[in-house]
Amino acid sequence: MVSGNTSVLGLIGDPVGHSLSTFMHNTVFKQLNLDYVYVPFNVKKENLSDAILGAKGLNIAGLNVTIPHKINVINYIDEIDSVAEMIGAVNTIKFNNGKAIGYNTDGVGAIKGLQEISSLKDKKVIILGAGGSSRAVGFQLAISGINELLITNRNIEKAKILTDDFKAKLRNTQQEVFPDFNNEMIFNHSNFSILKNEIKDADILINATPLGLYPNVNPDPIIKSDILHSDLIVYDLIYNPLETITLKEAKKAKTKTISGIKMLVHQGATSLKIWTGVDAPIDTMEKTVINKLVL
Ligand code: NAP
């Protein structure tokens, strides 16, 4: 029950009507008896600055930030965490003593999904796509001890720009900031034509494109089962549908598979920890979003 003492958290984006985070967080608050409420706010691009100022004025405790504001919001916050700064995007804000502090939990959320079933140390990872998710997940992988990262994209120029940015930012970073970053790490980029060869000795393949996203669930897959191997982990960042065209191909090749649900849940749990200090019940969050998706 909302009272005069309830702390308000929320989501700013446009659109926000489809938000699963709203159900996920409010279910946790109820289960853990936390006096918080999570509210989605539809914020147009031209109102972003007012929204952040208004959130401060209303004593809102924290916000998630989604499309189209993740990059622009950096202009309106007071401080930014080192990982969010490197990624160049913020999806979580904590308001503290009148200051808005920005974080990015997308990359770490995705990685936690992987770490549920594998270590990352010395792994070779291939990412399909060179957009915002590829950027967040790629940076987080690089600072988590992997040995090789290959960014593949339809538009090879975008893959090159992203890979060059990874190299430039990480090579100039002090080891103390990201102690797990391997200075010998290999960064490569390509289009999809070299996937067959590169997958042979890869450990993890991540789809960070919208190919197969609802409602276009049956497009021609970028990777077919005959170029996969059973030691590979295939992770699709898409969470709707739970079993995407990419994961169907992976299952045919008997690889381990991970749904984007894991990223959604872990990024939410990491944001919740930043706002409240509480370790979220991952299972409850996962069940809540899966129930919403299959209804
Ligand atoms: P984005 O910034 O728009 O980037 C999309 C990337 O996918 C681009 O590199 C684009 O290539 C490529 N692409 C688009 N359509 C393609 C197609 N038909 N075939 C091959 N490549 C294609 O998008 P994003 O923010 O990175 O998000 C990507 C996906 O990640 C989303 O669809 C979403 O489902 C998923 N996601 C999941 C979560 C989660 O919590 N689980 C969070 C965020 C995103 P070009 O450069 O060649 O156009």
Coordinates of C-alpha atoms and ligand atoms in Angstrom, one line a residue:
M1 CA 0.0 0.0 0.0
V2 CA 1.4 3.4 -1.0
S3 CA 1.6 5.8 1.9
G4 CA 3.2 9.2 2.7
N5 CA 6.5 7.4 3.6
T6 CA 6.7 5.4 0.3
S7 CA 9.8 6.0 -1.8
V8 CA 9.1 6.4 -5.5
L9 CA 11.2 4.7 -8.2
G10 CA 10.4 4.8 -11.9
L11 CA 11.1 4.4 -15.6
I12 CA 11.5 7.2 -18.1
G13 CA 11.2 6.4 -21.8
D14 CA 9.0 6.7 -24.8
P15 CA 7.1 4.4 -25.1
V16 CA 6.9 2.8 -21.7
G17 CA 3.5 1.1 -22.0
H18 CA 5.1 -2.4 -22.6
S19 CA 7.4 -2.1 -19.5
L20 CA 7.9 -5.5 -17.7
S21 CA 10.2 -3.8 -15.2
T22 CA 7.1 -2.3 -13.6
F23 CA 5.7 -5.7 -12.7
M24 CA 9.1 -7.1 -11.8
H25 CA 10.0 -4.4 -9.3
N26 CA 6.6 -4.0 -7.7
T27 CA 6.3 -7.7 -7.2
V28 CA 9.7 -7.7 -5.4
F29 CA 8.7 -4.8 -3.2
K30 CA 5.6 -6.7 -2.1
Q31 CA 7.4 -9.9 -1.5
L32 CA 10.2 -8.3 0.5
N33 CA 7.9 -5.8 2.2
L34 CA 9.9 -2.8 1.0
D35 CA 8.1 0.5 1.2
Y36 CA 8.8 1.4 -2.5
V37 CA 6.7 1.8 -5.6
Y38 CA 7.9 1.7 -9.3
V39 CA 6.0 3.9 -11.8
P40 CA 6.5 4.2 -15.6
F41 CA 6.6 7.8 -16.9
N42 CA 6.3 8.5 -20.6
V43 CA 8.8 11.3 -21.3
K44 CA 9.2 12.9 -24.7
K45 CA 12.7 13.8 -26.0
E46 CA 12.1 17.5 -25.5
N47 CA 11.0 17.0 -21.9
L48 CA 14.0 15.0 -20.7
S49 CA 15.8 17.9 -18.9
D50 CA 12.5 18.8 -17.1
A51 CA 11.9 15.2 -16.2
I52 CA 15.3 14.9 -14.4
L53 CA 14.8 18.3 -12.6
G54 CA 11.2 17.3 -11.7
A55 CA 12.4 14.0 -10.3
K56 CA 14.8 15.8 -8.0
G57 CA 12.1 18.2 -7.0
L58 CA 9.7 15.4 -6.2
N59 CA 12.3 13.6 -4.2
I60 CA 12.1 10.5 -6.4
A61 CA 14.7 7.9 -5.2
G62 CA 15.8 6.5 -8.6
L63 CA 14.9 6.0 -12.2
N64 CA 15.5 3.5 -15.0
V65 CA 16.1 5.1 -18.3
T66 CA 15.1 3.5 -21.6
I67 CA 14.8 4.3 -25.3
P68 CA 15.3 7.0 -26.6
H69 CA 17.0 8.7 -23.6
K70 CA 19.9 6.4 -22.6
I71 CA 22.6 8.6 -24.3
N72 CA 21.1 12.1 -24.0
V73 CA 20.3 11.7 -20.3
I74 CA 24.1 12.0 -19.6
N75 CA 23.7 15.7 -20.3
Y76 CA 21.3 16.2 -17.4
I77 CA 22.9 14.2 -14.6
D78 CA 25.5 15.3 -12.0
E79 CA 27.8 12.3 -11.9
I80 CA 28.5 9.2 -13.9
D81 CA 29.9 5.9 -12.9
S82 CA 33.1 4.7 -14.7
V83 CA 31.4 1.8 -16.5
A84 CA 28.5 3.9 -17.7
E85 CA 30.9 6.6 -18.9
M86 CA 32.9 4.1 -20.9
I87 CA 29.7 2.6 -22.5
G88 CA 28.4 6.1 -23.1
A89 CA 24.9 5.4 -21.9
V90 CA 22.9 5.4 -18.7
N91 CA 20.0 3.2 -17.8
T92 CA 19.8 3.7 -14.1
I93 CA 19.9 7.0 -12.0
K94 CA 20.1 7.2 -8.2
F95 CA 19.2 10.5 -6.6
N96 CA 21.4 11.2 -3.6
N97 CA 21.4 14.5 -1.6
G98 CA 20.0 16.4 -4.6
K99 CA 22.5 14.8 -7.1
A100 CA 21.6 12.5 -10.0
I101 CA 24.2 9.8 -10.4
G102 CA 24.1 7.7 -13.6
Y103 CA 24.9 4.0 -13.9
N104 CA 24.6 1.4 -16.7
T105 CA 23.4 -2.1 -15.6
D106 CA 22.6 -3.5 -19.1
G107 CA 26.1 -4.8 -19.6
V108 CA 26.6 -6.2 -16.1
G109 CA 23.1 -7.6 -16.2
A110 CA 23.8 -9.5 -19.4
I111 CA 27.1 -10.8 -18.1
K112 CA 25.5 -12.1 -14.9
G113 CA 23.2 -14.1 -17.0
L114 CA 26.2 -15.7 -18.7
Q115 CA 28.0 -16.2 -15.4
E116 CA 25.1 -18.3 -14.1
I117 CA 26.5 -21.1 -16.4
S118 CA 30.1 -20.2 -17.3
S119 CA 33.2 -18.4 -16.2
L120 CA 34.4 -15.7 -18.7
K121 CA 38.1 -15.9 -18.1
D122 CA 40.1 -16.3 -21.3
K123 CA 37.0 -16.9 -23.4
K124 CA 36.5 -16.1 -27.1
V125 CA 33.2 -14.3 -27.6
I126 CA 31.4 -13.3 -30.9
I127 CA 28.7 -10.7 -30.9
L128 CA 26.2 -10.3 -33.7
G129 CA 25.2 -6.6 -34.0
A130 CA 27.0 -3.3 -33.3
G131 CA 24.3 -1.2 -31.7
G132 CA 23.6 -0.1 -28.1
S133 CA 23.4 -3.5 -26.6
S134 CA 26.5 -4.8 -28.3
R135 CA 28.3 -1.7 -27.0
A136 CA 27.1 -2.2 -23.4
V137 CA 27.7 -6.0 -23.4
G138 CA 31.0 -5.8 -25.3
F139 CA 32.5 -3.3 -22.8
Q140 CA 31.4 -5.3 -19.8
L141 CA 32.8 -8.6 -21.3
A142 CA 36.1 -6.8 -22.0
I143 CA 36.5 -5.7 -18.4
S144 CA 35.4 -9.2 -17.1
G145 CA 38.5 -11.1 -18.3
I146 CA 37.7 -12.5 -21.7
N147 CA 40.5 -13.1 -24.2
E148 CA 39.0 -12.3 -27.5
L149 CA 36.0 -10.3 -28.8
L150 CA 34.8 -10.3 -32.3
I151 CA 32.1 -7.8 -33.3
T152 CA 30.2 -8.8 -36.4
N153 CA 27.6 -6.6 -38.1
R154 CA 25.6 -6.3 -41.3
N155 CA 27.1 -2.9 -41.7
I156 CA 30.8 -3.6 -41.2
E157 CA 31.7 0.1 -40.8
K158 CA 29.6 0.2 -37.6
A159 CA 31.4 -2.9 -36.3
K160 CA 34.8 -1.2 -37.0
I161 CA 33.8 2.0 -35.2
L162 CA 32.6 0.1 -32.1
T163 CA 35.7 -2.1 -32.0
D164 CA 38.0 1.0 -32.4
D165 CA 36.2 2.6 -29.6
F166 CA 36.6 -0.4 -27.3
K167 CA 40.4 -0.5 -28.1
A168 CA 40.9 3.3 -27.6
K169 CA 39.0 3.5 -24.3
L170 CA 40.3 0.3 -22.7
R171 CA 44.0 0.7 -23.7
N172 CA 44.1 4.1 -22.0
T173 CA 42.4 2.8 -18.8
Q174 CA 44.4 2.3 -15.6
Q175 CA 44.5 -1.3 -14.5
E176 CA 43.1 -0.3 -11.1
V177 CA 39.8 0.9 -12.6
F178 CA 39.1 -2.4 -14.4
P179 CA 41.4 -5.0 -12.7
D180 CA 40.0 -8.0 -14.7
F181 CA 40.8 -6.4 -18.1
N182 CA 43.4 -8.5 -20.0
N183 CA 45.9 -6.1 -21.6
E184 CA 46.6 -8.8 -24.3
M185 CA 43.0 -9.0 -25.2
I186 CA 42.2 -9.3 -29.0
F187 CA 39.5 -7.1 -30.6
N188 CA 38.3 -7.9 -34.1
H189 CA 35.4 -6.8 -36.3
S190 CA 33.8 -8.2 -39.5
N191 CA 30.5 -8.7 -41.3
F192 CA 28.7 -12.0 -40.9
S193 CA 30.6 -13.8 -43.8
I194 CA 33.4 -15.1 -41.5
L195 CA 31.1 -16.5 -38.8
K196 CA 31.5 -20.2 -40.0
N197 CA 35.2 -20.1 -39.5
E198 CA 35.3 -18.0 -36.4
I199 CA 32.7 -20.0 -34.5
K200 CA 34.8 -23.1 -34.7
D201 CA 37.0 -22.0 -31.8
A202 CA 34.6 -19.6 -30.1
D203 CA 33.2 -20.2 -26.6
I204 CA 30.2 -17.8 -26.5
L205 CA 28.0 -16.4 -29.3
I206 CA 25.7 -13.5 -28.4
N207 CA 22.8 -12.2 -30.6
A208 CA 22.6 -8.4 -30.0
T209 CA 20.4 -7.7 -33.1
P210 CA 16.6 -7.6 -33.1
L211 CA 16.5 -10.4 -35.7
G212 CA 13.7 -12.8 -34.5
L213 CA 12.1 -10.2 -32.1
Y214 CA 8.3 -10.5 -31.7
P215 CA 6.2 -10.1 -34.0
N216 CA 8.7 -11.1 -36.8
V217 CA 9.7 -14.3 -35.1
N218 CA 10.6 -16.5 -38.1
P219 CA 13.1 -14.6 -40.3
D220 CA 16.1 -16.3 -41.9
P221 CA 18.5 -16.8 -39.1
I222 CA 22.0 -15.2 -39.2
I223 CA 23.5 -18.5 -37.9
K224 CA 22.3 -21.9 -38.8
S225 CA 22.8 -25.0 -36.6
D226 CA 25.4 -26.6 -39.0
I227 CA 28.0 -23.9 -38.2
L228 CA 27.5 -24.3 -34.4
H229 CA 29.2 -26.8 -32.1
S230 CA 28.0 -28.3 -28.8
D231 CA 30.7 -26.7 -26.7
L232 CA 29.3 -23.2 -27.6
I233 CA 27.0 -21.1 -25.4
V234 CA 24.5 -19.2 -27.5
Y235 CA 22.9 -16.2 -25.8
D236 CA 20.1 -14.2 -27.4
L237 CA 19.5 -10.8 -25.8
I238 CA 15.9 -10.9 -27.1
Y239 CA 13.4 -12.0 -24.5
N240 CA 10.3 -12.0 -26.5
P241 CA 9.8 -14.7 -27.7
L242 CA 11.6 -16.8 -25.0
E243 CA 12.8 -19.2 -27.7
T244 CA 14.0 -17.2 -30.7
I245 CA 14.9 -18.4 -34.1
T246 CA 18.6 -18.1 -33.1
L247 CA 18.0 -20.2 -30.0
K248 CA 16.1 -22.8 -32.0
E249 CA 19.1 -23.2 -34.3
A250 CA 21.4 -23.4 -31.3
K251 CA 19.2 -26.2 -29.7
K252 CA 19.4 -28.2 -32.9
A253 CA 23.2 -28.1 -32.5
K254 CA 22.9 -29.1 -28.8
T255 CA 24.7 -25.9 -27.6
K256 CA 23.8 -24.4 -24.2
T257 CA 21.4 -21.6 -24.6
I258 CA 20.4 -18.4 -22.6
S259 CA 17.4 -16.2 -23.2
G260 CA 17.4 -12.4 -23.0
I261 CA 15.2 -12.8 -19.9
K262 CA 18.4 -13.3 -17.9
M263 CA 19.7 -9.9 -19.0
L264 CA 16.3 -8.2 -18.3
V265 CA 16.1 -9.7 -14.8
H266 CA 19.8 -9.2 -13.8
Q267 CA 19.9 -5.6 -15.0
G268 CA 16.8 -5.0 -13.0
A269 CA 18.2 -6.7 -9.9
T270 CA 21.5 -4.6 -10.3
S271 CA 19.5 -1.4 -10.5
L272 CA 17.5 -2.4 -7.4
K273 CA 20.7 -3.0 -5.5
I274 CA 22.0 0.5 -6.4
W275 CA 18.7 2.1 -5.3
T276 CA 17.9 0.1 -2.2
G277 CA 21.0 -1.9 -1.2
V278 CA 18.8 -5.0 -1.2
D279 CA 19.8 -8.2 -3.0
A280 CA 16.7 -8.9 -5.2
P281 CA 15.1 -12.4 -5.4
I282 CA 16.2 -13.3 -9.0
D283 CA 13.8 -16.3 -9.2
T284 CA 10.8 -14.2 -8.3
M285 CA 11.7 -11.5 -10.8
E286 CA 12.2 -14.1 -13.6
K287 CA 8.9 -15.9 -12.9
T288 CA 7.1 -12.5 -12.8
V289 CA 8.3 -11.5 -16.3
I290 CA 7.9 -14.9 -17.8
N291 CA 4.3 -15.0 -16.6
K292 CA 3.6 -11.6 -18.1
L293 CA 5.2 -12.7 -21.4
V294 CA 3.3 -16.0 -21.8
L295 CA -0.1 -14.5 -20.9
Ligands
NAP1 P1 20.2 -1.1 -31.9 O1 21.1 -0.1 -31.2 O2 19.2 -0.6 -32.8 O3 21.2 -2.0 -32.8 C1 20.7 -3.0 -33.6 C2 21.8 -3.8 -34.3 O4 21.2 -4.9 -34.9 C3 22.6 -3.0 -35.3 O5 23.9 -3.4 -35.3 C4 21.9 -3.5 -36.7 O6 22.8 -3.6 -37.8 C5 21.5 -4.9 -36.3 N1 20.4 -5.4 -37.1 C6 19.1 -4.8 -37.0 N2 18.3 -5.6 -37.8 C7 19.0 -6.6 -38.3 C8 18.7 -7.7 -39.2 N3 17.5 -7.9 -39.6 N4 19.7 -8.5 -39.5 C9 20.9 -8.4 -39.0 N5 21.3 -7.4 -38.2 C10 20.3 -6.5 -37.8 O7 19.5 -2.1 -30.9 P2 20.0 -2.5 -29.5 O8 19.5 -1.5 -28.5 O9 21.4 -2.9 -29.5 O10 19.1 -3.8 -29.2 C11 19.2 -5.0 -29.9 C12 18.3 -6.1 -29.4 O11 18.7 -6.4 -28.1 C13 16.8 -5.6 -29.2 O12 16.1 -6.0 -30.3 C14 16.3 -6.2 -27.9 O13 15.5 -7.3 -28.3 C15 17.6 -6.8 -27.3 N6 17.7 -6.1 -25.9 C16 17.4 -6.9 -24.9 C17 17.5 -6.4 -23.6 C18 17.2 -7.3 -22.4 O14 17.0 -6.7 -21.3 N7 17.1 -8.6 -22.6 C19 17.9 -5.0 -23.4 C20 18.2 -4.3 -24.5 C21 18.1 -4.8 -25.8 P3 23.1 -2.4 -38.8 O15 24.1 -1.6 -38.1 O16 23.6 -3.1 -40.0 O17 21.8 -1.7 -39.0

